[in-house]
Coordinates of N, CA and C in Angstrom, one line a residue:
S281 N -80.5 24.3 36.6 CA -79.4 24.8 35.9 C -78.1 24.9 36.6
I282 N -78.2 24.9 38.0 CA -76.9 25.2 38.8 C -75.9 24.1 38.5
G283 N -76.3 22.8 38.5 CA -75.4 21.7 38.3 C -74.6 21.9 37.0
P284 N -75.3 22.0 35.9 CA -74.6 22.2 34.6 C -73.7 23.5 34.6
L285 N -74.2 24.5 35.2 CA -73.3 25.7 35.2 C -72.1 25.5 36.0
V286 N -72.2 24.8 37.2 CA -71.0 24.5 38.0 C -70.0 23.7 37.1
S287 N -70.5 22.7 36.4 CA -69.6 21.9 35.5 C -69.0 22.8 34.4
A288 N -69.8 23.7 33.9 CA -69.4 24.6 32.8 C -68.3 25.6 33.3
T289 N -68.2 25.9 34.6 CA -67.1 26.8 35.0 C -65.8 26.1 34.9
R290 N -65.8 24.8 34.7 CA -64.5 24.0 34.5 C -64.3 23.6 33.0
D291 N -65.1 24.2 32.1 CA -65.1 23.8 30.7 C -63.7 24.1 30.1
A292 N -63.2 23.3 29.2 CA -61.9 23.5 28.6 C -61.9 24.8 27.7
D293 N -63.0 25.2 27.2 CA -63.1 26.5 26.5 C -63.2 27.6 27.5
P294 N -62.2 28.5 27.5 CA -62.2 29.6 28.5 C -63.4 30.5 28.3
A295 N -63.9 30.7 27.1 CA -65.1 31.6 26.9 C -66.3 30.9 27.6
V296 N -66.5 29.6 27.5 CA -67.6 28.9 28.1 C -67.5 29.0 29.6
A297 N -66.3 28.7 30.1 CA -66.1 28.8 31.6 C -66.3 30.2 32.1
A298 N -65.9 31.2 31.4 CA -66.1 32.6 31.9 C -67.5 32.9 31.9
L299 N -68.3 32.6 30.9 CA -69.7 33.0 30.9 C -70.5 32.2 31.9
A300 N -70.1 30.9 32.2 CA -70.7 30.1 33.2 C -70.5 30.8 34.6
C301 N -69.3 31.3 34.8 CA -69.0 32.0 36.1 C -70.0 33.2 36.3
D302 N -70.1 33.9 35.2 CA -71.0 35.1 35.3 C -72.4 34.7 35.6
A303 N -72.9 33.7 34.9 CA -74.3 33.3 35.0 C -74.5 32.6 36.4
L304 N -73.6 31.8 36.8 CA -73.7 31.1 38.1 C -73.9 32.1 39.3
G305 N -73.1 33.2 39.2 CA -73.2 34.2 40.3 C -74.6 34.9 40.4
R306 N -75.3 34.9 39.3 CA -76.6 35.6 39.3 C -77.7 34.9 40.0
F307 N -77.6 33.6 40.1 CA -78.7 32.9 40.8 C -78.3 31.6 41.5
G308 N -77.0 31.4 41.7 CA -76.5 30.2 42.3 C -76.5 30.2 43.8
G309 N -76.6 31.3 44.4 CA -76.7 31.4 45.9 C -75.4 30.7 46.5
D310 N -75.5 30.1 47.6 CA -74.4 29.5 48.3 C -73.6 28.5 47.4
A311 N -74.4 27.8 46.5 CA -73.7 26.8 45.6 C -72.7 27.4 44.7
S312 N -72.8 28.8 44.5 CA -71.9 29.4 43.5 C -70.6 29.8 44.1
V313 N -70.5 29.9 45.4 CA -69.3 30.4 46.0 C -68.1 29.5 45.8
G314 N -68.2 28.2 46.1 CA -67.1 27.3 45.9 C -66.5 27.3 44.5
P315 N -67.4 27.0 43.5 CA -66.9 27.0 42.1 C -66.3 28.4 41.6
L316 N -66.9 29.5 42.1 CA -66.4 30.8 41.7 C -65.0 31.0 42.4
T317 N -64.9 30.5 43.6 CA -63.6 30.7 44.3 C -62.5 29.9 43.5
I318 N -62.8 28.7 43.1 CA -61.9 28.0 42.2 C -61.6 28.7 41.0
A319 N -62.6 29.3 40.3 CA -62.4 30.0 39.1 C -61.5 31.3 39.3
L320 N -61.6 31.9 40.5 CA -60.8 33.1 40.7 C -59.3 32.7 40.7
A321 N -59.0 31.5 40.8 CA -57.6 31.0 40.8 C -57.1 30.5 39.4
S322 N -58.0 30.7 38.4 CA -57.7 30.2 37.0 C -56.5 30.9 36.5
R323 N -55.8 30.3 35.6 CA -54.7 30.9 34.9 C -55.1 31.9 33.8
D324 N -56.4 31.8 33.4 CA -56.9 32.6 32.3 C -57.6 33.9 32.9
P325 N -57.1 35.1 32.6 CA -57.6 36.3 33.2 C -59.1 36.5 32.8
M326 N -59.5 36.1 31.6 CA -60.9 36.2 31.3 C -61.8 35.5 32.3
I327 N -61.4 34.3 32.6 CA -62.2 33.5 33.6 C -62.2 34.2 35.0
R328 N -61.0 34.7 35.4 CA -60.9 35.4 36.7 C -61.8 36.6 36.7
R329 N -61.8 37.4 35.6 CA -62.7 38.6 35.5 C -64.1 38.2 35.7
R330 N -64.6 37.2 34.9 CA -66.0 36.8 35.0 C -66.3 36.1 36.4
A331 N -65.4 35.5 37.0 CA -65.6 34.9 38.3 C -65.8 36.0 39.3
A332 N -65.0 37.1 39.2 CA -65.2 38.2 40.1 C -66.5 38.9 39.9
I333 N -67.0 39.0 38.6 CA -68.3 39.6 38.4 C -69.4 38.6 39.0
G334 N -69.2 37.4 38.8 CA -70.2 36.4 39.3 C -70.3 36.5 40.8
M335 N -69.1 36.6 41.5 CA -69.1 36.7 42.9 C -69.7 38.0 43.4
G336 N -69.5 39.0 42.6 CA -70.1 40.3 42.9 C -71.6 40.2 42.8
E337 N -72.1 39.6 41.8 CA -73.5 39.5 41.6 C -74.1 38.6 42.7
A338 N -73.5 37.6 43.1 CA -74.0 36.7 44.2 C -74.1 37.4 45.5
G339 N -73.2 38.4 45.7 CA -73.2 39.1 47.0 C -74.1 40.3 47.1
L340 N -74.8 40.7 46.0 CA -75.7 41.8 46.1 C -76.9 41.5 47.0
P341 N -77.3 42.5 47.7 CA -78.5 42.2 48.6 C -79.7 41.8 48.0
A342 N -80.0 42.2 46.7 CA -81.3 41.9 46.1 C -81.2 40.5 45.3
T343 N -80.0 39.9 45.3 CA -79.9 38.6 44.6 C -80.7 37.5 45.3
T344 N -81.4 36.7 44.6 CA -82.1 35.6 45.1 C -81.6 34.3 44.5
P345 N -81.2 33.3 45.3 CA -81.3 33.4 46.8 C -80.1 34.1 47.4
A346 N -80.3 34.8 48.5 CA -79.3 35.5 49.2 C -78.2 34.6 49.8
L347 N -77.0 35.0 49.8 CA -75.9 34.2 50.4 C -76.1 34.1 51.9
S348 N -75.9 32.9 52.5 CA -75.8 32.7 53.9 C -74.6 33.5 54.5
N349 N -74.6 33.7 55.8 CA -73.5 34.4 56.4 C -72.2 33.7 56.2
A350 N -72.2 32.4 56.2 CA -71.0 31.6 56.0 C -70.5 31.7 54.6
A351 N -71.4 31.6 53.6 CA -71.0 31.7 52.2 C -70.5 33.1 51.9
R352 N -71.2 34.1 52.5 CA -70.7 35.5 52.3 C -69.3 35.7 52.8
A353 N -69.1 35.2 54.0 CA -67.7 35.3 54.6 C -66.7 34.6 53.7
N354 N -67.0 33.4 53.2 CA -66.1 32.7 52.3 C -65.8 33.5 51.0
A355 N -66.9 34.1 50.5 CA -66.8 34.8 49.2 C -65.9 36.1 49.5
S356 N -66.2 36.8 50.5 CA -65.4 38.0 50.9 C -64.0 37.7 51.0
H357 N -63.7 36.6 51.7 CA -62.3 36.2 51.9 C -61.6 35.9 50.6
A358 N -62.3 35.1 49.8 CA -61.8 34.7 48.5 C -61.5 35.9 47.6
L359 N -62.4 36.9 47.6 CA -62.2 38.1 46.8 C -61.0 38.9 47.3
G360 N -60.9 39.1 48.6 CA -59.8 39.8 49.2 C -58.5 39.2 48.9
A361 N -58.4 37.9 49.1 CA -57.2 37.2 48.9 C -56.8 37.2 47.4
T362 N -57.7 37.1 46.5 CA -57.4 37.2 45.1 C -57.0 38.6 44.7
F363 N -57.7 39.6 45.2 CA -57.2 41.0 45.0 C -55.8 41.2 45.4
N364 N -55.4 40.7 46.5 CA -54.1 41.0 47.1 C -53.0 40.4 46.2
R365 N -53.3 39.3 45.4 CA -52.2 38.7 44.6 C -52.4 39.0 43.1
E366 N -53.5 39.6 42.7 CA -53.8 39.8 41.3 C -53.0 40.9 40.7
S367 N -52.4 40.6 39.5 CA -51.6 41.7 38.8 C -52.3 42.2 37.6
D368 N -53.3 41.5 37.0 CA -54.0 41.9 35.8 C -54.9 43.1 36.1
P369 N -54.7 44.3 35.5 CA -55.5 45.5 35.9 C -57.0 45.3 35.6
E370 N -57.4 44.5 34.5 CA -58.8 44.3 34.2 C -59.4 43.5 35.3
V371 N -58.7 42.5 35.8 CA -59.3 41.6 36.8 C -59.3 42.4 38.1
R372 N -58.3 43.2 38.4 CA -58.3 44.0 39.7 C -59.5 44.9 39.8
W373 N -59.8 45.6 38.8 CA -60.9 46.5 39.0 C -62.3 45.8 39.1
R374 N -62.4 44.6 38.5 CA -63.6 43.8 38.7 C -63.7 43.3 40.1
L375 N -62.6 42.9 40.6 CA -62.5 42.4 42.0 C -62.9 43.6 42.9
A376 N -62.4 44.8 42.6 CA -62.7 45.9 43.4 C -64.2 46.2 43.4
W377 N -64.8 46.1 42.2 CA -66.2 46.4 42.0 C -67.0 45.4 42.8
A378 N -66.6 44.1 42.8 CA -67.4 43.1 43.5 C -67.3 43.3 45.0
I379 N -66.1 43.6 45.5 CA -65.9 43.9 46.9 C -66.7 45.1 47.4
A380 N -66.6 46.2 46.7 CA -67.3 47.4 47.1 C -68.8 47.3 47.0
R381 N -69.3 46.6 46.1 CA -70.8 46.5 45.9 C -71.4 45.5 46.9
G382 N -70.8 44.3 47.0 CA -71.5 43.3 47.8 C -70.8 42.8 49.1
Y383 N -69.6 43.2 49.3 CA -68.9 42.6 50.4 C -68.1 43.7 51.2
F384 N -68.6 45.0 51.1 CA -67.9 46.1 51.8 C -67.9 46.0 53.3
G385 N -69.0 45.3 53.8 CA -69.1 45.2 55.3 C -68.0 44.5 55.9
T386 N -67.3 43.6 55.2 CA -66.3 42.8 55.8 C -64.9 43.0 55.1
S387 N -64.8 44.0 54.3 CA -63.6 44.2 53.5 C -62.9 45.5 53.7
A388 N -63.1 46.2 54.8 CA -62.4 47.5 55.0 C -60.9 47.5 54.7
P389 N -60.2 46.6 55.3 CA -58.7 46.6 55.0 C -58.3 46.5 53.5
V390 N -59.1 45.7 52.8 CA -58.8 45.5 51.4 C -59.2 46.8 50.6
M391 N -60.3 47.4 51.0 CA -60.7 48.6 50.3 C -59.7 49.8 50.6
R392 N -59.2 49.8 51.8 CA -58.2 50.9 52.1 C -56.9 50.6 51.3
R393 N -56.6 49.4 51.0 CA -55.4 49.1 50.2 C -55.7 49.5 48.7
M394 N -57.0 49.5 48.3 CA -57.3 49.9 47.0 C -57.1 51.4 46.7
L395 N -57.1 52.1 47.8 CA -56.9 53.6 47.6 C -55.6 54.0 47.1
G396 N -54.6 53.1 47.2 CA -53.2 53.4 46.7 C -53.0 52.8 45.4
D397 N -54.0 52.2 44.7 CA -53.8 51.4 43.5 C -53.5 52.4 42.3
R398 N -52.7 52.0 41.3 CA -52.4 52.8 40.2 C -53.6 53.0 39.2
E399 N -54.6 52.0 39.3 CA -55.7 52.1 38.4 C -56.9 52.9 39.0
E400 N -57.4 53.9 38.3 CA -58.4 54.8 38.8 C -59.7 54.0 39.2
L401 N -60.1 53.0 38.4 CA -61.3 52.3 38.8 C -61.2 51.6 40.1
V402 N -60.0 51.0 40.4 CA -59.8 50.4 41.7 C -59.9 51.4 42.8
R403 N -59.2 52.5 42.6 CA -59.3 53.6 43.7 C -60.8 54.0 43.9
R404 N -61.5 54.2 42.7 CA -62.9 54.7 42.8 C -63.7 53.7 43.6
F405 N -63.6 52.4 43.3 CA -64.4 51.4 44.0 C -64.0 51.3 45.5
G406 N -62.7 51.4 45.8 CA -62.3 51.4 47.1 C -62.9 52.6 47.9
V407 N -62.9 53.8 47.4 CA -63.6 54.9 48.0 C -65.1 54.6 48.1
Y408 N -65.7 54.1 47.1 CA -67.1 53.9 47.1 C -67.5 52.9 48.2
G409 N -66.8 51.8 48.4 CA -67.0 50.9 49.4 C -66.9 51.4 50.8
L410 N -65.8 52.2 51.0 CA -65.6 52.8 52.3 C -66.6 53.8 52.7
G411 N -67.2 54.5 51.7 CA -68.3 55.4 51.9 C -69.5 54.7 52.3
K412 N -69.8 53.5 51.8 CA -70.9 52.8 52.1 C -70.8 52.2 53.6
L413 N -69.6 52.1 54.1 CA -69.5 51.6 55.4 C -69.9 52.6 56.5
K414 N -69.8 53.9 56.1 CA -70.1 55.0 57.0 C -69.4 54.9 58.3
D415 N -68.2 54.5 58.3 CA -67.4 54.4 59.5 C -66.4 55.5 59.5
R416 N -66.5 56.4 60.4 CA -65.6 57.6 60.5 C -64.2 57.3 60.6
A417 N -63.8 56.1 61.0 CA -62.4 55.7 61.1 C -61.8 55.7 59.7
N418 N -62.5 55.8 58.6 CA -62.0 55.8 57.3 C -61.9 57.2 56.6
V419 N -62.3 58.2 57.4 CA -62.3 59.6 56.8 C -60.9 60.0 56.3
T420 N -59.9 59.8 57.1 CA -58.5 60.2 56.7 C -58.1 59.5 55.5
A421 N -58.3 58.2 55.4 CA -57.9 57.5 54.2 C -58.6 58.0 53.0
V422 N -59.9 58.3 53.1 CA -60.6 58.8 51.9 C -60.2 60.2 51.6
R423 N -60.0 61.0 52.6 CA -59.7 62.4 52.4 C -58.4 62.6 51.7
L424 N -57.4 61.6 51.8 CA -56.1 61.7 51.1 C -56.3 61.7 49.6
L425 N -57.4 61.2 49.1 CA -57.7 61.2 47.7 C -58.5 62.4 47.2
A426 N -58.6 63.4 48.0 CA -59.4 64.6 47.6 C -58.7 65.3 46.4
R427 N -57.5 65.1 46.2 CA -56.8 65.7 45.0 C -56.3 64.7 44.0
D428 N -57.0 63.6 44.0 CA -56.6 62.5 43.0 C -56.6 63.1 41.6
P429 N -55.7 62.6 40.8 CA -55.7 63.1 39.4 C -57.0 62.7 38.6
S430 N -57.7 61.7 39.0 CA -58.9 61.3 38.3 C -60.1 62.0 38.8
W431 N -60.8 62.6 37.9 CA -62.1 63.3 38.2 C -63.1 62.3 38.8
R432 N -63.2 61.1 38.2 CA -64.2 60.1 38.7 C -63.9 59.7 40.2
V433 N -62.6 59.6 40.5 CA -62.2 59.3 41.9 C -62.6 60.4 42.8
R434 N -62.3 61.7 42.4 CA -62.7 62.8 43.2 C -64.2 62.9 43.5
V435 N -65.0 62.6 42.5 CA -66.4 62.6 42.7 C -66.8 61.6 43.7
E436 N -66.2 60.4 43.6 CA -66.5 59.4 44.6 C -66.0 59.8 46.0
V437 N -64.9 60.5 46.1 CA -64.4 61.0 47.4 C -65.4 62.0 48.0
R438 N -65.9 62.9 47.1 CA -66.9 63.9 47.7 C -68.1 63.1 48.2
N439 N -68.6 62.1 47.5 CA -69.8 61.4 47.9 C -69.5 60.6 49.2
A440 N -68.3 60.0 49.3 CA -68.0 59.2 50.5 C -67.8 60.1 51.7
L441 N -67.1 61.3 51.5 CA -66.9 62.2 52.6 C -68.3 62.7 53.1
K442 N -69.2 63.0 52.2 CA -70.5 63.4 52.6 C -71.2 62.3 53.4
A443 N -71.1 61.1 53.0 CA -71.7 60.0 53.8 C -71.0 59.8 55.1
L444 N -69.7 60.2 55.2 CA -69.0 60.1 56.5 C -69.1 61.4 57.3
R445 N -69.9 62.3 56.9 CA -70.1 63.6 57.6 C -68.8 64.4 57.7
D446 N -68.0 64.4 56.7 CA -66.8 65.2 56.7 C -67.0 66.4 55.7
L447 N -66.6 67.6 56.1 CA -66.8 68.8 55.4 C -65.7 69.2 54.4
T448 N -64.8 68.3 54.2 CA -63.7 68.6 53.3 C -64.2 68.9 51.9
V449 N -63.8 70.1 51.3 CA -64.2 70.5 50.0 C -63.3 69.7 49.0
V450 N -64.0 69.1 48.0 CA -63.3 68.4 46.9 C -63.7 69.0 45.6
N451 N -62.7 69.3 44.8 CA -62.9 69.9 43.5 C -63.4 68.8 42.5
V452 N -64.7 68.9 42.1 CA -65.2 68.0 41.2 C -65.6 68.6 39.9
T453 N -64.9 69.7 39.6 CA -65.1 70.3 38.3 C -64.7 69.3 37.2
P454 N -65.7 69.0 36.3 CA -65.3 68.0 35.2 C -64.2 68.5 34.3
P455 N -63.4 67.6 33.8 CA -62.3 68.0 32.9 C -62.9 68.6 31.6
P456 N -62.2 69.4 30.9 CA -62.7 69.9 29.6 C -62.9 68.8 28.6
V457 N -63.9 69.1 27.8 CA -64.3 68.1 26.7 C -63.2 68.2 25.6
P458 N -62.6 67.1 25.2 CA -61.6 67.1 24.2 C -62.1 67.8 22.9
A459 N -61.2 68.5 22.2 CA -61.6 69.1 21.0 C -62.2 68.1 20.0
S460 N -61.6 66.9 20.0 CA -62.1 65.9 19.0 C -63.6 65.5 19.3
D461 N -64.1 65.8 20.5 CA -65.5 65.5 20.8 C -66.4 66.7 20.6
N462 N -65.9 67.8 20.2 CA -66.7 69.1 20.0 C -67.0 69.3 18.5
F463 N -67.8 68.4 17.9 CA -68.2 68.5 16.6 C -69.5 67.8 16.4
T464 N -70.3 68.3 15.4 CA -71.6 67.7 15.1 C -71.3 66.5 14.2
P465 N -71.8 65.3 14.5 CA -71.6 64.2 13.6 C -72.3 64.4 12.3
Q466 N -71.7 63.8 11.2 CA -72.4 63.9 9.9 C -73.5 62.8 9.9
P467 N -74.6 63.1 9.2 CA -75.7 62.1 9.1 C -75.2 60.9 8.3
V468 N -75.7 59.8 8.6 CA -75.4 58.6 7.8 C -76.0 58.7 6.4
A469 N -75.3 58.4 5.4 CA -75.7 58.5 4.0 C -77.0 57.7 3.8
K470 N -77.9 58.2 2.9 CA -79.1 57.5 2.6 C -78.7 56.2 1.9
G471 N -79.4 55.1 2.1 CA -79.1 53.9 1.5 C -78.0 53.0 2.2
T472 N -77.5 53.6 3.4 CA -76.6 52.8 4.1 C -77.2 51.6 4.7
P473 N -76.6 50.4 4.6 CA -77.2 49.2 5.2 C -77.5 49.4 6.7
I474 N -78.5 48.8 7.2 CA -78.9 48.9 8.6 C -77.9 48.1 9.4
G475 N -77.5 48.6 10.6 CA -76.6 47.8 11.5 C -75.6 48.8 12.1
D476 N -74.6 48.2 12.8 CA -73.6 49.0 13.5 C -72.7 49.6 12.4
H477 N -72.3 50.9 12.7 CA -71.4 51.6 11.8 C -70.2 52.2 12.7

């Protein structure tokens, strides 16, 4: 399947190319890194999003076949370079996800840059990746987000600081539930067709 999937990453239909990138990353091993690197430079953000996901899947430790050291280094470099030039917020957080989950060991500078991003998911994955490194050189950078406006980021900061053996107290009190969510839903009427509503 790898040969046809590599070809499909260049398909004229962006939906086909995007899904091929996603699938290729799940089991393509070293053969996936080159085509996914090319897809990360696509003009279509949907393809770039799926290429980031595919690259992230390829870099997970449990993925078979595992990436060789050379392929992992190339993938890490491609993700970092793409993150540095990417402007689409949806693509940026998927790049951050991929880097933090599968390439954190070689991406500390990029993850530190993520901490100042305007998107909360990017900041969250930056903190998550730095926490996985367990390098105390990152304590100050992570600690600066202890008062982040996003509750999800603050929870990740608390977890990372714990992994980094830092005793800074982080307020992780969840935000209040919006009034619009504080009601009991009405039952679906009898005789309603089966399916999504």
